[in-house]
Amino acid sequence: MALNTGKIVLRTGNFFLHLNRPHAPRLFSTSTCRAATAQSSFRIRSTGSRHALSTSSRILQETPSIPKETIDARKQTENGPDDNEAPRELPLSPYGGRFGVPEQPKSTKSIALAQANSKRSPFAKAKDEIKSKVNDWTDKEKNLETRKELLYDFQSGYFKEFSELSRAGSKLWKGTANMISADKALYMPNIIGTSLKTSEPVELVDILRGKISVVAISGTRFGEEQIETFMTPFLKRWPMGTRNSKIQLVELNIQENPLKAGLVRMMVPFVRKTIPEERHANYILHYKSIKHLKDSLSMQNSYLGYIFLVDNNCKIRWGAQGKALDAELQTLLDSVQRLSERAER
């Protein structure tokens, strides 16, 4: 191959070899030299067994330089975030670790029993109920509140929660270092659902009363994976199925979306197979909205999992969200042990 002393360009596949001098080759990509190749014309002359390749066009002399900031940005995109970068500092649980409602929950059975023992006739009770509904329909302020709630549900749907999850991450806040005292703690609200064991209606307050409970709430598989980081160490220390045990695990599967709730109803037999049998009695399926409880329980995102420690008086003593941190898990286990020791005194 005989090369003249001028500027020479050889094309091989998707690359150009630019020889400004025989000993100083430079390599260009096809995209870099697209304009140069469009203007270049090549011709091959045969001189026996030797060939010469020459060009009559002017080509690029130097490769365009890439800014250092662009190179660093590309490296960060390819390699991910820097390991030496400090993690995002998580805020503490909202309201200083106080979760729940101020009123002590009552089961509907006790309410119905109290109404049955009342001296008022059933006709008078039905009349009062109809009158109350009519007043609600004609009350302008209540109608405006209902309209605001509907507008809020429309604006804060699942897509908004998913975008918030992508922006803020799966850990929105962390639990406090210690459980809250009994005099400052609030009550766990009563939630009526369906028992996984019997498929009969069951109330949360009836399961919690008189026992120390770890309540795990989730509505997605992603949330279940998060709370499993709390449940697995807890169950290793206090396994379910022990007779006369005052410590228990209660699981709530909350399905607020009507379409998804219908699918979960059809998959109940599959859920029974995936959940150990000793946990069926304390596994509750809830197919309605709990928007009126989300603020009091600090459940801002339906995709995530939440964990609460409830004492034998149905008071929430501690709460956490997302995957368990080492400090959170230790606080949960120590708090359960402390409540258990106090109950035995």
mmCIF file of C-alpha atoms in Angstrom:
data_model
loop_
_atom_site.group_PDB
_atom_site.id
_atom_site.type_symbol
_atom_site.label_atom_id
_atom_site.label_comp_id
_atom_site.label_asym_id
_atom_site.label_seq_id
_atom_site.Cartn_x
_atom_site.Cartn_y
_atom_site.Cartn_z
ATOM 1 C CA MET A 1 0.000 0.000 0.000
ATOM 2 C CA ALA A 2 1.675 3.207 -1.096
ATOM 3 C CA LEU A 3 0.526 6.385 0.612
ATOM 4 C CA ASN A 4 1.263 9.856 -0.622
ATOM 5 C CA THR A 5 2.598 12.526 1.733
ATOM 6 C CA GLY A 6 -0.665 14.485 1.835
ATOM 7 C CA LYS A 7 -3.672 14.004 4.089
ATOM 8 C CA ILE A 8 -5.016 10.503 3.727
ATOM 9 C CA VAL A 9 -8.306 9.009 4.957
ATOM 10 C CA LEU A 10 -9.014 5.289 5.086
ATOM 11 C CA ARG A 11 -12.509 4.047 5.876
ATOM 12 C CA THR A 12 -12.977 0.735 7.702
ATOM 13 C CA GLY A 13 -16.471 -0.230 8.752
ATOM 14 C CA ASN A 14 -17.878 2.575 10.914
ATOM 15 C CA PHE A 15 -14.536 4.349 11.474
ATOM 16 C CA PHE A 16 -12.196 6.633 9.527
ATOM 17 C CA LEU A 17 -8.412 6.484 9.896
ATOM 18 C CA HIS A 18 -6.899 9.914 9.335
ATOM 19 C CA LEU A 19 -3.171 9.947 8.610
ATOM 20 C CA ASN A 20 -1.806 13.463 8.802
ATOM 21 C CA ARG A 21 1.621 11.815 9.017
ATOM 22 C CA PRO A 22 2.517 8.163 8.540
ATOM 23 C CA HIS A 23 3.486 7.843 12.209
ATOM 24 C CA ALA A 24 0.594 9.828 13.722
ATOM 25 C CA PRO A 25 -2.745 8.143 12.944
ATOM 26 C CA ARG A 26 -6.011 9.530 14.333
ATOM 27 C CA LEU A 27 -9.291 7.674 14.625
ATOM 28 C CA PHE A 28 -12.661 9.278 13.990
ATOM 29 C CA SER A 29 -16.167 7.848 14.332
ATOM 30 C CA THR A 30 -18.562 7.853 11.422
ATOM 31 C CA SER A 31 -20.775 10.480 13.058
ATOM 32 C CA THR A 32 -17.809 12.797 13.618
ATOM 33 C CA CYS A 33 -16.631 12.700 10.004
ATOM 34 C CA ARG A 34 -20.032 12.514 8.299
ATOM 35 C CA ALA A 35 -19.708 16.001 6.880
ATOM 36 C CA ALA A 36 -16.141 15.363 5.743
ATOM 37 C CA THR A 37 -16.974 12.133 3.958
ATOM 38 C CA ALA A 38 -19.891 13.744 2.169
ATOM 39 C CA GLN A 39 -17.534 16.255 0.569
ATOM 40 C CA SER A 40 -14.649 13.841 -0.091
ATOM 41 C CA SER A 41 -13.996 12.006 -3.366
ATOM 42 C CA PHE A 42 -11.651 9.065 -3.521
ATOM 43 C CA ARG A 43 -9.878 7.432 -6.417
ATOM 44 C CA ILE A 44 -7.679 4.356 -6.604
ATOM 45 C CA ARG A 45 -4.798 4.106 -9.063
ATOM 46 C CA SER A 46 -3.343 0.723 -9.922
ATOM 47 C CA THR A 47 0.458 0.595 -10.358
ATOM 48 C CA GLY A 48 1.216 -3.048 -10.749
ATOM 49 C CA SER A 49 1.204 -4.839 -7.450
ATOM 50 C CA ARG A 50 1.078 -1.568 -5.508
ATOM 51 C CA HIS A 51 -1.957 0.683 -4.959
ATOM 52 C CA ALA A 52 -2.086 4.320 -4.039
ATOM 53 C CA LEU A 53 -5.069 6.032 -2.429
ATOM 54 C CA SER A 54 -5.314 9.822 -2.530
ATOM 55 C CA THR A 55 -7.945 12.437 -1.798
ATOM 56 C CA SER A 56 -8.471 15.897 -3.162
ATOM 57 C CA SER A 57 -10.690 17.211 -0.372
ATOM 58 C CA ARG A 58 -9.882 18.932 2.844
ATOM 59 C CA ILE A 59 -10.749 16.990 5.998
ATOM 60 C CA LEU A 60 -10.860 17.738 9.678
ATOM 61 C CA GLN A 61 -7.515 18.363 11.266
ATOM 62 C CA GLU A 62 -8.364 17.814 14.925
ATOM 63 C CA THR A 63 -10.995 15.883 16.884
ATOM 64 C CA PRO A 64 -13.559 18.143 18.610
ATOM 65 C CA SER A 65 -12.869 18.289 22.334
ATOM 66 C CA ILE A 66 -15.588 17.154 24.785
ATOM 67 C CA PRO A 67 -16.084 19.290 27.909
ATOM 68 C CA LYS A 68 -14.978 17.693 31.179
ATOM 69 C CA GLU A 69 -18.405 18.265 32.742
ATOM 70 C CA THR A 70 -20.040 16.199 29.997
ATOM 71 C CA ILE A 71 -17.574 13.335 30.492
ATOM 72 C CA ASP A 72 -18.156 13.336 34.257
ATOM 73 C CA ALA A 73 -21.922 13.344 33.756
ATOM 74 C CA ARG A 74 -21.694 10.380 31.378
ATOM 75 C CA LYS A 75 -19.539 8.434 33.823
ATOM 76 C CA GLN A 76 -22.004 9.111 36.645
ATOM 77 C CA THR A 77 -24.889 7.934 34.461
ATOM 78 C CA GLU A 78 -23.087 4.724 33.483
ATOM 79 C CA ASN A 79 -21.620 3.879 36.875
ATOM 80 C CA GLY A 80 -24.512 5.136 39.047
ATOM 81 C CA PRO A 81 -24.228 7.489 42.034
ATOM 82 C CA ASP A 82 -20.959 7.895 43.801
ATOM 83 C CA ASP A 83 -20.535 5.484 46.702
ATOM 84 C CA ASN A 84 -18.818 8.175 48.733
ATOM 85 C CA GLU A 85 -21.826 10.471 48.411
ATOM 86 C CA ALA A 86 -23.643 11.021 51.725
ATOM 87 C CA PRO A 87 -27.124 9.366 51.868
ATOM 88 C CA ARG A 88 -30.228 11.489 52.133
ATOM 89 C CA GLU A 89 -31.034 12.345 55.744
ATOM 90 C CA LEU A 90 -34.464 10.982 56.590
ATOM 91 C CA PRO A 91 -36.830 13.015 58.772
ATOM 92 C CA LEU A 92 -38.328 11.520 61.906
ATOM 93 C CA SER A 93 -41.859 10.174 61.946
ATOM 94 C CA PRO A 94 -44.543 12.876 61.676
ATOM 95 C CA TYR A 95 -46.265 14.285 64.752
ATOM 96 C CA GLY A 96 -43.381 13.265 66.993
ATOM 97 C CA GLY A 97 -44.155 9.568 66.700
ATOM 98 C CA ARG A 98 -47.842 9.922 67.640
ATOM 99 C CA PHE A 99 -50.098 7.884 65.397
ATOM 100 C CA GLY A 100 -53.784 7.116 65.612
ATOM 101 C CA VAL A 101 -57.030 8.716 66.742
ATOM 102 C CA PRO A 102 -57.868 10.291 70.124
ATOM 103 C CA GLU A 103 -61.083 8.309 70.653
ATOM 104 C CA GLN A 104 -60.901 4.783 71.969
ATOM 105 C CA PRO A 105 -62.195 2.429 69.249
ATOM 106 C CA LYS A 106 -65.341 0.416 69.811
ATOM 107 C CA SER A 107 -66.441 -2.659 67.955
ATOM 108 C CA THR A 108 -69.712 -2.595 66.078
ATOM 109 C CA LYS A 109 -70.881 -5.544 68.179
ATOM 110 C CA SER A 110 -70.726 -3.515 71.363
ATOM 111 C CA ILE A 111 -72.409 -0.583 69.650
ATOM 112 C CA ALA A 112 -75.208 -2.819 68.366
ATOM 113 C CA LEU A 113 -75.593 -4.345 71.832
ATOM 114 C CA ALA A 114 -75.879 -0.905 73.389
ATOM 115 C CA GLN A 115 -78.509 0.082 70.850
ATOM 116 C CA ALA A 116 -80.433 -3.128 71.467
ATOM 117 C CA ASN A 117 -80.499 -2.441 75.203
ATOM 118 C CA SER A 118 -81.792 1.056 74.572
ATOM 119 C CA LYS A 119 -85.432 1.748 75.459
ATOM 120 C CA ARG A 120 -86.084 3.573 72.208
ATOM 121 C CA SER A 121 -88.204 1.796 69.620
ATOM 122 C CA PRO A 122 -86.737 0.708 66.242
ATOM 123 C CA PHE A 123 -89.095 3.107 64.455
ATOM 124 C CA ALA A 124 -87.691 6.076 66.380
ATOM 125 C CA LYS A 125 -84.131 5.023 65.532
ATOM 126 C CA ALA A 126 -84.964 4.667 61.822
ATOM 127 C CA LYS A 127 -86.637 8.068 61.858
ATOM 128 C CA ASP A 128 -83.530 9.669 63.352
ATOM 129 C CA GLU A 129 -81.300 8.035 60.739
ATOM 130 C CA ILE A 130 -83.457 9.311 57.855
ATOM 131 C CA LYS A 131 -83.550 12.768 59.371
ATOM 132 C CA SER A 132 -79.764 12.789 59.746
ATOM 133 C CA LYS A 133 -79.269 11.790 56.087
ATOM 134 C CA VAL A 134 -81.670 14.483 54.870
ATOM 135 C CA ASN A 135 -79.817 17.096 56.911
ATOM 136 C CA ASP A 136 -76.538 15.960 55.367
ATOM 137 C CA TRP A 137 -77.958 16.280 51.848
ATOM 138 C CA THR A 138 -79.237 19.804 52.447
ATOM 139 C CA ASP A 139 -76.192 21.034 54.385
ATOM 140 C CA LYS A 140 -74.194 23.303 52.083
ATOM 141 C CA GLU A 141 -70.969 23.096 54.085
ATOM 142 C CA LYS A 142 -70.969 19.302 54.134
ATOM 143 C CA ASN A 143 -71.611 19.235 50.396
ATOM 144 C CA LEU A 144 -68.597 21.491 49.839
ATOM 145 C CA GLU A 145 -66.456 19.217 52.017
ATOM 146 C CA THR A 146 -67.607 16.197 50.040
ATOM 147 C CA ARG A 147 -66.780 18.001 46.810
ATOM 148 C CA LYS A 148 -63.301 18.838 48.096
ATOM 149 C CA GLU A 149 -62.731 15.194 49.044
ATOM 150 C CA LEU A 150 -63.762 14.016 45.580
ATOM 151 C CA LEU A 151 -61.472 16.585 43.963
ATOM 152 C CA TYR A 152 -58.613 15.502 46.223
ATOM 153 C CA ASP A 153 -59.153 11.847 45.284
ATOM 154 C CA PHE A 154 -59.082 12.773 41.606
ATOM 155 C CA GLN A 155 -55.883 14.822 41.889
ATOM 156 C CA SER A 156 -54.024 12.489 44.265
ATOM 157 C CA GLY A 157 -54.448 9.207 42.460
ATOM 158 C CA TYR A 158 -52.091 6.293 42.083
ATOM 159 C CA PHE A 159 -50.059 7.974 39.349
ATOM 160 C CA LYS A 160 -49.292 10.896 41.635
ATOM 161 C CA GLU A 161 -48.238 8.552 44.434
ATOM 162 C CA PHE A 162 -46.030 6.613 42.035
ATOM 163 C CA SER A 163 -44.340 9.786 40.782
ATOM 164 C CA GLU A 164 -43.783 10.871 44.377
ATOM 165 C CA LEU A 165 -42.260 7.486 45.101
ATOM 166 C CA SER A 166 -39.885 7.851 42.145
ATOM 167 C CA ARG A 167 -38.880 11.334 43.261
ATOM 168 C CA ALA A 168 -38.528 10.906 47.038
ATOM 169 C CA GLY A 169 -37.620 7.224 47.276
ATOM 170 C CA SER A 170 -39.214 4.331 49.148
ATOM 171 C CA LYS A 171 -38.280 5.616 52.603
ATOM 172 C CA LEU A 172 -40.155 8.819 53.436
ATOM 173 C CA TRP A 173 -39.429 8.974 57.179
ATOM 174 C CA LYS A 174 -37.886 6.888 59.928
ATOM 175 C CA GLY A 175 -39.221 5.765 63.275
ATOM 176 C CA THR A 176 -38.260 7.361 66.566
ATOM 177 C CA ALA A 177 -35.490 5.931 68.726
ATOM 178 C CA ASN A 178 -37.924 5.063 71.541
ATOM 179 C CA MET A 179 -41.582 4.214 71.804
ATOM 180 C CA ILE A 180 -43.946 6.912 73.003
ATOM 181 C CA SER A 181 -45.329 6.835 76.539
ATOM 182 C CA ALA A 182 -48.820 5.484 77.173
ATOM 183 C CA ASP A 183 -50.244 8.799 78.365
ATOM 184 C CA LYS A 184 -49.262 10.524 75.097
ATOM 185 C CA ALA A 185 -50.097 7.667 72.734
ATOM 186 C CA LEU A 186 -53.224 7.637 70.565
ATOM 187 C CA TYR A 187 -55.507 4.730 69.673
ATOM 188 C CA MET A 188 -55.416 2.455 66.667
ATOM 189 C CA PRO A 189 -58.636 3.042 64.705
ATOM 190 C CA ASN A 190 -61.021 0.173 64.188
ATOM 191 C CA ILE A 191 -60.956 -1.359 60.698
ATOM 192 C CA ILE A 192 -63.542 -3.916 59.611
ATOM 193 C CA GLY A 193 -62.443 -6.494 57.069
ATOM 194 C CA THR A 194 -62.596 -10.156 56.101
ATOM 195 C CA SER A 195 -60.669 -12.866 57.894
ATOM 196 C CA LEU A 196 -58.397 -14.924 55.684
ATOM 197 C CA LYS A 197 -59.134 -18.010 57.794
ATOM 198 C CA THR A 198 -62.939 -17.962 57.893
ATOM 199 C CA SER A 199 -63.858 -15.425 55.168
ATOM 200 C CA GLU A 200 -66.170 -13.879 57.781
ATOM 201 C CA PRO A 201 -66.277 -10.205 58.826
ATOM 202 C CA VAL A 202 -63.781 -9.401 61.550
ATOM 203 C CA GLU A 203 -62.897 -6.215 63.415
ATOM 204 C CA LEU A 204 -59.380 -5.073 64.176
ATOM 205 C CA VAL A 205 -60.189 -3.821 67.673
ATOM 206 C CA ASP A 206 -61.424 -7.281 68.720
ATOM 207 C CA ILE A 207 -58.107 -8.843 67.686
ATOM 208 C CA LEU A 208 -55.935 -6.177 69.321
ATOM 209 C CA ARG A 209 -57.675 -5.873 72.688
ATOM 210 C CA GLY A 210 -55.691 -7.393 75.539
ATOM 211 C CA LYS A 211 -52.587 -8.290 73.502
ATOM 212 C CA ILE A 212 -49.323 -6.703 72.399
ATOM 213 C CA SER A 213 -49.542 -6.521 68.620
ATOM 214 C CA VAL A 214 -47.296 -5.651 65.723
ATOM 215 C CA VAL A 215 -49.671 -4.412 63.014
ATOM 216 C CA ALA A 216 -48.339 -4.611 59.443
ATOM 217 C CA ILE A 217 -50.289 -2.695 56.768
ATOM 218 C CA SER A 218 -49.695 -2.927 53.016
ATOM 219 C CA GLY A 219 -51.604 -2.934 49.758
ATOM 220 C CA THR A 220 -48.978 -3.908 47.184
ATOM 221 C CA ARG A 221 -46.313 -6.556 46.767
ATOM 222 C CA PHE A 222 -43.713 -3.798 47.030
ATOM 223 C CA GLY A 223 -45.110 -2.814 50.415
ATOM 224 C CA GLU A 224 -45.186 -6.440 51.577
ATOM 225 C CA GLU A 225 -41.499 -6.833 50.787
ATOM 226 C CA GLN A 226 -40.778 -3.768 52.903
ATOM 227 C CA ILE A 227 -42.664 -4.866 56.022
ATOM 228 C CA GLU A 228 -41.225 -8.375 55.748
ATOM 229 C CA THR A 229 -37.922 -6.841 56.884
ATOM 230 C CA PHE A 230 -39.699 -6.135 60.203
ATOM 231 C CA MET A 231 -41.887 -9.252 60.401
ATOM 232 C CA THR A 232 -39.217 -11.883 59.751
ATOM 233 C CA PRO A 233 -36.989 -10.988 62.756
ATOM 234 C CA PHE A 234 -40.094 -10.479 64.902
ATOM 235 C CA LEU A 235 -41.507 -13.922 64.053
ATOM 236 C CA LYS A 236 -38.154 -15.582 64.741
ATOM 237 C CA ARG A 237 -38.306 -14.238 68.278
ATOM 238 C CA TRP A 238 -42.068 -14.546 68.865
ATOM 239 C CA PRO A 239 -43.458 -17.179 66.478
ATOM 240 C CA MET A 240 -47.170 -17.331 65.778
ATOM 241 C CA GLY A 241 -49.287 -20.284 66.877
ATOM 242 C CA THR A 242 -48.039 -20.333 70.481
ATOM 243 C CA ARG A 243 -50.873 -20.973 72.896
ATOM 244 C CA ASN A 244 -51.821 -18.263 75.400
ATOM 245 C CA SER A 245 -49.329 -15.905 73.790
ATOM 246 C CA LYS A 246 -49.858 -12.239 74.583
ATOM 247 C CA ILE A 247 -47.682 -11.148 71.649
ATOM 248 C CA GLN A 248 -48.996 -11.425 68.119
ATOM 249 C CA LEU A 249 -48.622 -10.272 64.536
ATOM 250 C CA VAL A 250 -51.632 -8.728 62.763
ATOM 251 C CA GLU A 251 -51.543 -8.187 58.994
ATOM 252 C CA LEU A 252 -53.832 -5.871 57.045
ATOM 253 C CA ASN A 253 -54.137 -6.108 53.279
ATOM 254 C CA ILE A 254 -55.760 -2.820 52.211
ATOM 255 C CA GLN A 255 -57.208 -2.646 48.690
ATOM 256 C CA GLU A 256 -58.749 0.768 47.979
ATOM 257 C CA ASN A 257 -58.978 0.433 44.219
ATOM 258 C CA PRO A 258 -62.286 -1.307 43.313
ATOM 259 C CA LEU A 259 -60.796 -3.067 40.289
ATOM 260 C CA LYS A 260 -57.793 -4.342 42.208
ATOM 261 C CA ALA A 261 -60.021 -5.304 45.130
ATOM 262 C CA GLY A 262 -62.065 -7.514 42.795
ATOM 263 C CA LEU A 263 -58.915 -9.241 41.587
ATOM 264 C CA VAL A 264 -57.726 -9.842 45.153
ATOM 265 C CA ARG A 265 -61.112 -11.341 46.056
ATOM 266 C CA MET A 266 -60.676 -13.908 43.299
ATOM 267 C CA MET A 267 -57.110 -14.657 44.440
ATOM 268 C CA VAL A 268 -57.958 -15.340 48.103
ATOM 269 C CA PRO A 269 -57.313 -19.113 47.720
ATOM 270 C CA PHE A 270 -53.855 -18.321 46.357
ATOM 271 C CA VAL A 271 -53.211 -15.937 49.276
ATOM 272 C CA ARG A 272 -54.128 -18.726 51.720
ATOM 273 C CA LYS A 273 -51.473 -20.932 50.160
ATOM 274 C CA THR A 274 -48.740 -18.288 50.307
ATOM 275 C CA ILE A 275 -49.410 -17.207 53.918
ATOM 276 C CA PRO A 276 -48.529 -19.730 56.667
ATOM 277 C CA GLU A 277 -51.626 -21.279 58.239
ATOM 278 C CA GLU A 278 -50.846 -20.043 61.746
ATOM 279 C CA ARG A 279 -51.124 -16.454 60.484
ATOM 280 C CA HIS A 280 -54.523 -16.832 58.762
ATOM 281 C CA ALA A 281 -56.610 -15.884 61.809
ATOM 282 C CA ASN A 282 -54.834 -12.507 62.154
ATOM 283 C CA TYR A 283 -54.747 -11.715 58.442
ATOM 284 C CA ILE A 284 -57.453 -9.173 57.491
ATOM 285 C CA LEU A 285 -58.498 -8.224 53.955
ATOM 286 C CA HIS A 286 -60.040 -4.757 53.610
ATOM 287 C CA TYR A 287 -61.639 -3.792 50.293
ATOM 288 C CA LYS A 288 -62.636 -0.177 50.972
ATOM 289 C CA SER A 289 -60.929 3.198 51.171
ATOM 290 C CA ILE A 290 -59.201 4.335 54.353
ATOM 291 C CA LYS A 291 -58.583 7.915 53.226
ATOM 292 C CA HIS A 292 -60.088 9.201 56.487
ATOM 293 C CA LEU A 293 -57.338 7.364 58.412
ATOM 294 C CA LYS A 294 -54.290 8.060 56.248
ATOM 295 C CA ASP A 295 -53.437 11.384 57.852
ATOM 296 C CA SER A 296 -53.765 10.096 61.414
ATOM 297 C CA LEU A 297 -51.592 7.063 60.593
ATOM 298 C CA SER A 298 -49.135 9.054 58.417
ATOM 299 C CA MET A 299 -49.768 6.735 55.469
ATOM 300 C CA GLN A 300 -48.990 9.225 52.693
ATOM 301 C CA ASN A 301 -48.345 6.661 49.979
ATOM 302 C CA SER A 302 -50.435 3.562 49.240
ATOM 303 C CA TYR A 303 -47.545 1.763 47.526
ATOM 304 C CA LEU A 304 -45.457 1.536 50.708
ATOM 305 C CA GLY A 305 -45.640 -0.698 53.765
ATOM 306 C CA TYR A 306 -46.247 0.490 57.333
ATOM 307 C CA ILE A 307 -45.616 -1.125 60.717
ATOM 308 C CA PHE A 308 -47.119 -0.171 64.102
ATOM 309 C CA LEU A 309 -46.618 -1.413 67.654
ATOM 310 C CA VAL A 310 -49.917 -1.504 69.580
ATOM 311 C CA ASP A 311 -50.170 -2.242 73.306
ATOM 312 C CA ASN A 312 -52.897 -4.212 75.080
ATOM 313 C CA ASN A 313 -55.055 -1.072 75.357
ATOM 314 C CA CYS A 314 -55.098 -0.543 71.551
ATOM 315 C CA LYS A 315 -52.692 2.404 71.808
ATOM 316 C CA ILE A 316 -50.033 2.901 69.123
ATOM 317 C CA ARG A 317 -46.703 3.143 70.903
ATOM 318 C CA TRP A 318 -44.372 3.186 67.873
ATOM 319 C CA GLY A 319 -44.466 3.228 64.088
ATOM 320 C CA ALA A 320 -42.193 2.954 61.054
ATOM 321 C CA GLN A 321 -42.423 2.830 57.269
ATOM 322 C CA GLY A 322 -40.518 1.257 54.377
ATOM 323 C CA LYS A 323 -37.636 -1.177 54.770
ATOM 324 C CA ALA A 324 -36.349 -1.659 58.285
ATOM 325 C CA LEU A 325 -33.254 0.208 59.330
ATOM 326 C CA ASP A 326 -31.021 -1.488 61.871
ATOM 327 C CA ALA A 327 -31.907 1.070 64.525
ATOM 328 C CA GLU A 328 -35.630 0.773 63.774
ATOM 329 C CA LEU A 329 -35.624 -3.003 64.011
ATOM 330 C CA GLN A 330 -33.758 -2.913 67.308
ATOM 331 C CA THR A 331 -36.210 -0.346 68.691
ATOM 332 C CA LEU A 332 -39.176 -2.512 67.685
ATOM 333 C CA LEU A 333 -37.823 -5.679 69.270
ATOM 334 C CA ASP A 334 -36.753 -3.904 72.464
ATOM 335 C CA SER A 335 -40.123 -2.150 72.757
ATOM 336 C CA VAL A 336 -42.060 -5.408 72.374
ATOM 337 C CA GLN A 337 -39.894 -7.021 75.047
ATOM 338 C CA ARG A 338 -40.409 -4.067 77.382
ATOM 339 C CA LEU A 339 -44.186 -4.104 76.964
ATOM 340 C CA SER A 340 -44.242 -7.848 77.517
ATOM 341 C CA GLU A 341 -42.322 -7.531 80.776
ATOM 342 C CA ARG A 342 -44.651 -4.789 82.014
ATOM 343 C CA ALA A 343 -47.738 -6.871 81.197
ATOM 344 C CA GLU A 344 -46.443 -9.812 83.246
ATOM 345 C CA ARG A 345 -46.015 -7.745 86.401
#
